[in-house]
Short mmCIF file of C-alpha atoms in Angstrom, two decimals:
data_model
loop_
_atom_site.label_atom_id
_atom_site.label_comp_id
_atom_site.label_asym_id
_atom_site.label_seq_id
_atom_site.Cartn_x
_atom_site.Cartn_y
_atom_site.Cartn_z
CA MET A 1 -0.11 -0.55 -0.20
CA LEU A 2 1.29 3.60 -0.47
CA SER A 3 2.32 6.10 2.19
CA ARG A 4 0.90 8.85 2.17
CA PHE A 5 3.95 11.03 1.73
CA SER A 6 4.20 8.13 -2.33
CA TRP A 7 0.37 10.18 -2.67
CA GLY A 8 0.96 13.23 -1.43
CA LEU A 9 3.84 13.25 -4.08
CA ALA A 10 2.42 11.10 -6.67
CA ILE A 11 -0.53 13.73 -6.40
CA VAL A 12 1.96 16.85 -6.76
CA ILE A 13 3.62 15.49 -9.93
CA ALA A 14 -0.04 14.40 -11.58
CA ALA A 15 -0.61 18.51 -11.05
CA VAL A 16 2.55 19.57 -13.12
CA ALA A 17 1.64 17.48 -15.79
CA SER A 18 -1.30 18.53 -16.49
CA SER A 19 -0.02 22.14 -15.83
CA ALA A 20 2.41 20.72 -19.52
CA ARG A 21 0.54 19.49 -21.68
CA ALA A 22 -0.36 21.53 -24.50
CA GLU A 23 -2.81 20.87 -27.04
CA ILE A 24 -1.26 20.85 -30.61
CA LEU A 25 -4.08 23.15 -32.88
CA PHE A 26 -2.83 23.38 -35.91
CA LEU A 27 0.25 21.88 -37.65
CA ASP A 28 1.60 22.38 -41.37
CA ASN A 29 4.40 20.55 -42.66
CA PHE A 30 4.02 21.40 -46.38
CA ASP A 31 4.51 18.04 -47.86
CA SER A 32 1.63 18.16 -50.33
CA THR A 33 1.81 15.14 -52.85
CA SER A 34 1.77 17.63 -55.54
CA ASP A 35 4.88 19.93 -57.51
CA ALA A 36 3.65 23.68 -56.11
CA SER A 37 3.21 24.36 -60.73
CA ALA A 38 -0.24 22.19 -60.34
CA TYR A 39 -1.75 24.38 -58.61
CA GLY A 40 -3.11 28.31 -59.64
CA ASP A 41 -2.51 28.96 -56.18
CA TYR A 42 0.97 27.72 -56.04
CA GLY A 43 -0.37 24.93 -53.97
CA LEU A 44 -0.56 27.04 -50.85
CA ASN A 45 -4.36 26.31 -50.54
CA GLN A 46 -4.17 22.04 -52.10
CA GLU A 47 -3.96 19.16 -49.72
CA LEU A 48 -4.93 20.63 -46.94
CA ASP A 49 -6.59 16.79 -45.63
CA VAL A 50 -1.76 15.62 -46.72
CA ARG A 51 -0.69 18.13 -45.03
CA GLN A 52 -2.24 19.64 -41.86
CA SER A 53 -3.61 18.09 -38.73
CA GLY A 54 -4.50 19.30 -34.82
CA THR A 55 -7.54 20.26 -33.23
CA ALA A 56 -8.60 23.79 -35.07
CA GLY A 57 -8.80 21.82 -38.27
CA GLN A 58 -8.05 22.60 -41.53
CA ILE A 59 -7.17 26.10 -42.18
CA GLN A 60 -6.55 28.78 -45.75
CA TYR A 61 -4.34 30.95 -46.21
CA VAL A 62 -4.70 34.05 -47.24
CA LYS A 63 -3.57 37.36 -48.67
CA PRO A 64 -3.10 40.45 -47.68
CA THR A 65 -4.90 43.10 -50.33
CA VAL A 66 -1.63 45.22 -50.45
CA ALA A 67 0.01 44.61 -53.90
CA GLN A 68 2.54 41.83 -53.94
CA SER A 69 2.63 41.57 -57.62
CA ARG A 70 6.50 39.60 -57.52
CA PHE A 71 6.03 37.76 -54.38
CA ASN A 72 5.04 34.51 -54.85
CA ALA A 73 4.22 32.00 -51.87
CA LYS A 74 4.33 28.19 -53.17
CA VAL A 75 3.98 24.81 -51.08
CA ASN A 76 6.67 21.66 -52.77
CA ASP A 77 7.87 23.61 -55.64
CA ALA A 78 10.33 21.89 -57.18
CA ALA A 79 13.06 23.92 -55.67
CA HIS A 80 11.73 23.71 -51.86
CA PRO A 81 10.46 20.34 -51.69
CA GLY A 82 8.29 19.97 -48.14
CA LEU A 83 8.46 23.51 -47.12
CA LEU A 84 6.28 26.58 -47.88
CA SER A 85 8.85 29.04 -49.84
CA PHE A 86 7.77 32.77 -50.89
CA ILE A 87 10.19 33.31 -54.11
CA LEU A 88 11.33 36.52 -55.68
CA ASP A 89 12.73 36.85 -59.20
CA THR A 90 13.08 40.50 -60.13
CA ASP A 91 13.31 43.95 -58.35
CA TRP A 92 11.84 43.83 -54.40
CA GLN A 93 9.20 43.49 -52.76
CA ALA A 94 7.58 42.69 -49.89
CA GLY A 95 4.68 40.16 -48.72
CA SER A 96 3.00 38.42 -46.25
CA ARG A 97 0.27 35.21 -45.77
CA TYR A 98 -1.90 35.36 -43.03
CA LEU A 99 -3.88 31.94 -41.71
CA ASP A 100 -7.53 32.42 -41.64
CA HIS A 101 -8.42 31.65 -38.50
CA ASP A 102 -8.18 33.63 -34.48
CA PHE A 103 -5.99 30.96 -32.01
CA GLY A 104 -7.22 33.20 -29.53
CA VAL A 105 -4.45 34.28 -26.13
CA ASN A 106 -2.58 31.63 -23.89
CA VAL A 107 -1.23 30.08 -27.39
CA LYS A 108 2.57 29.45 -28.93
CA VAL A 109 3.49 29.47 -32.40
CA SER A 110 6.51 28.18 -33.95
CA ALA A 111 7.82 27.02 -36.95
CA THR A 112 11.48 26.51 -38.62
CA ILE A 113 12.89 29.16 -40.89
CA GLN A 114 15.27 29.50 -43.93
CA PRO A 115 15.43 33.33 -43.61
CA ASN A 116 15.63 35.28 -46.77
CA THR A 117 18.80 33.98 -48.57
CA ASN A 118 20.13 37.88 -50.35
CA THR A 119 23.10 38.53 -48.05
CA ALA A 120 23.22 42.14 -49.13
CA GLY A 121 21.47 43.13 -46.01
CA THR A 122 18.45 44.72 -47.38
CA GLY A 123 15.93 41.42 -46.33
CA TRP A 124 14.65 39.68 -43.81
CA THR A 125 12.20 37.44 -43.12
CA ALA A 126 9.19 37.07 -39.71
CA LEU A 127 6.36 35.44 -38.20
CA ALA A 128 4.52 37.56 -36.62
CA MET A 129 0.91 37.20 -34.08
CA LEU A 130 -1.42 39.21 -35.30
CA THR A 131 -4.10 41.09 -33.14
CA SER A 132 -6.67 42.47 -34.70
CA SER A 133 -6.63 41.59 -38.32
CA ASN A 134 -5.39 38.63 -40.59
CA ASN A 135 -5.51 40.67 -43.34
CA PRO A 136 -3.63 44.50 -42.96
CA SER A 137 -2.63 46.69 -44.76
CA TYR A 138 1.03 47.05 -44.19
CA LYS A 139 3.01 44.42 -46.50
CA GLU A 140 6.21 44.68 -44.34
CA ILE A 141 4.84 42.32 -41.12
CA PRO A 142 6.86 43.36 -38.71
CA TYR A 143 5.95 47.05 -39.01
CA CYS A 144 2.39 46.70 -38.88
CA GLY A 145 0.43 48.56 -36.12
CA ASP A 146 -1.80 44.89 -36.07
CA VAL A 147 1.19 42.86 -35.23
CA GLY A 148 1.02 41.97 -31.59
CA ALA A 149 4.02 40.07 -31.49
CA ALA A 150 6.81 39.09 -34.34
CA ILE A 151 10.48 37.98 -35.01
CA GLN A 152 12.06 39.09 -37.90
CA LEU A 153 15.59 37.20 -38.58
CA VAL A 154 18.44 37.88 -41.75
CA PRO A 155 20.22 35.19 -42.48
CA ASN A 156 23.71 35.82 -40.27
CA GLY A 157 21.40 34.98 -36.63
CA THR A 158 20.92 38.63 -36.20
CA TRP A 159 17.17 38.97 -35.02
CA TRP A 160 14.84 42.02 -33.77
CA ALA A 161 11.26 41.63 -31.76
CA PHE A 162 7.98 44.08 -32.29
CA SER A 163 5.14 44.45 -30.95
CA ASN A 164 2.58 47.04 -32.44
CA GLY A 165 4.52 47.98 -35.51
CA GLY A 166 7.56 49.33 -33.05
CA ASN A 167 10.84 47.04 -32.36
CA PHE A 168 11.76 46.58 -28.55
CA ALA A 169 14.86 44.18 -28.48
CA SER A 170 17.46 42.94 -31.09
CA GLY A 171 20.28 40.59 -30.59
CA ASN A 172 22.26 37.72 -32.66
CA VAL A 173 22.59 34.03 -32.67
CA THR A 174 24.30 31.73 -34.13
CA THR A 175 24.75 31.25 -37.77
CA ALA A 176 22.90 29.00 -39.40
CA THR A 177 20.79 27.77 -42.16
CA THR A 178 17.58 27.15 -40.55
CA TYR A 179 16.72 28.89 -37.44
CA ASP A 180 13.95 27.17 -35.24
CA VAL A 181 11.22 30.27 -33.56
CA THR A 182 8.82 30.09 -31.03
CA MET A 183 6.69 32.74 -30.35
CA GLN A 184 3.87 32.49 -26.77
CA VAL A 185 1.68 35.23 -25.78
CA THR A 186 0.61 34.41 -22.00
CA ASN A 187 -2.92 36.66 -20.24
CA THR A 188 -1.21 36.53 -16.17
CA GLY A 189 -4.37 37.85 -15.21
CA SER A 190 -3.52 41.73 -15.38
CA GLY A 191 -2.48 41.46 -18.95
CA ASN A 192 -0.58 39.92 -21.88
CA VAL A 193 3.03 38.71 -21.97
CA LEU A 194 5.49 38.20 -24.55
CA ASN A 195 7.83 35.08 -24.07
CA ALA A 196 10.09 34.05 -27.71
CA TRP A 197 13.30 31.53 -28.29
CA ILE A 198 15.89 30.86 -31.08
CA GLY A 199 16.41 27.42 -30.79
CA ASP A 200 17.32 26.69 -27.29
CA THR A 201 17.67 30.60 -26.17
CA GLN A 202 15.86 32.48 -25.25
CA ILE A 203 15.86 36.21 -26.83
CA VAL A 204 12.37 37.66 -25.02
CA THR A 205 11.91 36.93 -21.24
CA ASP A 206 8.15 38.00 -19.70
CA TYR A 207 7.78 41.05 -21.84
CA VAL A 208 5.08 42.99 -20.92
CA LEU A 209 2.86 44.04 -24.36
CA SER A 210 0.81 47.30 -24.27
CA GLY A 211 -0.83 49.73 -26.21
CA ALA A 212 -3.48 47.16 -28.31
CA ALA A 213 -1.64 44.28 -27.65
CA ALA A 214 -1.93 44.32 -24.01
CA THR A 215 -5.26 42.94 -23.69
CA ARG A 216 -6.54 41.57 -26.45
CA THR A 217 -7.56 37.77 -27.19
CA VAL A 218 -7.29 37.74 -30.36
CA ASN A 219 -4.16 36.17 -32.04
CA TYR A 220 -3.82 35.52 -36.49
CA VAL A 221 -1.13 34.19 -37.41
CA GLY A 222 1.49 35.35 -40.24
CA MET A 223 4.31 34.96 -41.86
CA GLY A 224 6.52 37.42 -44.30
CA GLY A 225 9.55 38.74 -45.28
CA MET A 226 11.56 41.69 -47.67
CA MET A 227 13.81 40.89 -51.06
CA ARG A 228 15.75 41.94 -53.46
CA ALA A 229 16.60 40.21 -56.64
CA GLY A 230 17.86 40.50 -59.74
CA SER A 231 21.96 40.54 -61.34
CA SER A 232 23.03 43.21 -58.71
CA PHE A 233 21.54 40.48 -55.51
CA GLY A 234 22.69 37.17 -57.10
CA GLY A 235 19.56 36.40 -58.90
CA THR A 236 16.25 34.69 -57.90
CA GLN A 237 15.92 35.00 -53.66
CA PHE A 238 14.06 32.62 -51.59
CA ALA A 239 13.29 31.96 -48.17
CA THR A 240 10.65 28.91 -47.03
CA PHE A 241 8.98 28.37 -43.30
CA ASP A 242 8.71 24.09 -42.07
CA ASN A 243 6.41 23.03 -39.02
CA LEU A 244 4.37 25.43 -38.70
CA LYS A 245 2.55 24.81 -35.46
CA VAL A 246 0.31 25.95 -33.02
CA GLU A 247 -0.74 25.39 -29.32
CA THR A 248 -2.08 25.98 -26.26
CA ALA A 249 0.22 27.89 -23.59
CA SER A 250 -0.70 28.74 -20.64
CA ALA A 251 1.29 31.38 -18.12
CA VAL A 252 -1.37 30.82 -15.09
CA PRO A 253 -2.80 27.03 -13.91
CA GLU A 254 -6.20 26.22 -14.64
CA PRO A 255 -8.25 26.03 -10.82
CA GLY A 256 -8.23 21.90 -11.65
CA THR A 257 -4.44 21.80 -11.81
CA LEU A 258 -4.24 24.16 -8.83
CA ALA A 259 -6.63 21.72 -6.95
CA LEU A 260 -3.61 19.13 -6.96
CA LEU A 261 -1.51 20.54 -6.64
CA ALA A 262 -2.56 21.94 -3.26
CA ALA A 263 -4.02 17.76 -2.35
CA GLY A 264 -0.95 17.04 -3.19
CA LEU A 265 1.32 19.79 -1.03
CA ILE A 266 -1.01 19.36 1.70
CA GLY A 267 -0.59 15.00 1.38
CA LEU A 268 2.87 15.86 2.56
CA VAL A 269 2.87 18.16 4.84
CA ALA A 270 1.19 15.16 6.97
CA TYR A 271 3.75 13.19 6.20
CA ALA A 272 6.12 15.61 7.83
CA TRP A 273 4.30 16.72 10.11
CA ARG A 274 3.38 13.00 11.59
CA LYS A 275 7.25 12.31 11.07
CA ARG A 276 8.36 14.51 13.79
#
């Protein structure tokens, strides 16, 4: 028979495990069976039943109303199989695509990103969480006023963090070909807080969001980039995204979890008192 100590410890462990569980709302691995050229939309919203999973169901991507004439988003392009790629052949352009779904607050968004291959210092790639609309009017996604949080990257590992259209932090991580970017927005009871990571490195810690992002319970997900292409910039430029995922996150334990934790702690205290 288990002792009171064992029961108390088991309950505490169960409570901690309960609070740590995350529900996968959405995952797109971009592994289509057909080449992007087979579709008029370059495969962006094709074969969603093959690529996507999660409790939120299949979700389409939308293109902003602002002009992006030379900026193409392709899924499973021949040159970039199993990826979402932003491709630009000539001139320069910024563009973005958004998931047409409100994931609400207390969510974590992640993706594996290969930033814009332009090394001339004029391009970037970004992952963003929008607090009001999935169709902003401005094509440079980090600078949109309704973006609650965005992480902007360039190939050498330099990053910038944005909120409400403004940059509030920057830094560098070790240069790599691809970067695993994660953002988490949680409500602490007094407002929304942002944490962000690139790989295992936490780049934003408990940043209290302000302005429109402080209390809103709306979160759309967007991806974007700025590119310069052509002979002066090494030809065609591209950036890629893989394994775009949205999952639940909780900064404050749920009441049921707190009750479990309290019961376990009471058991441990009772055991300690009896052993005196």
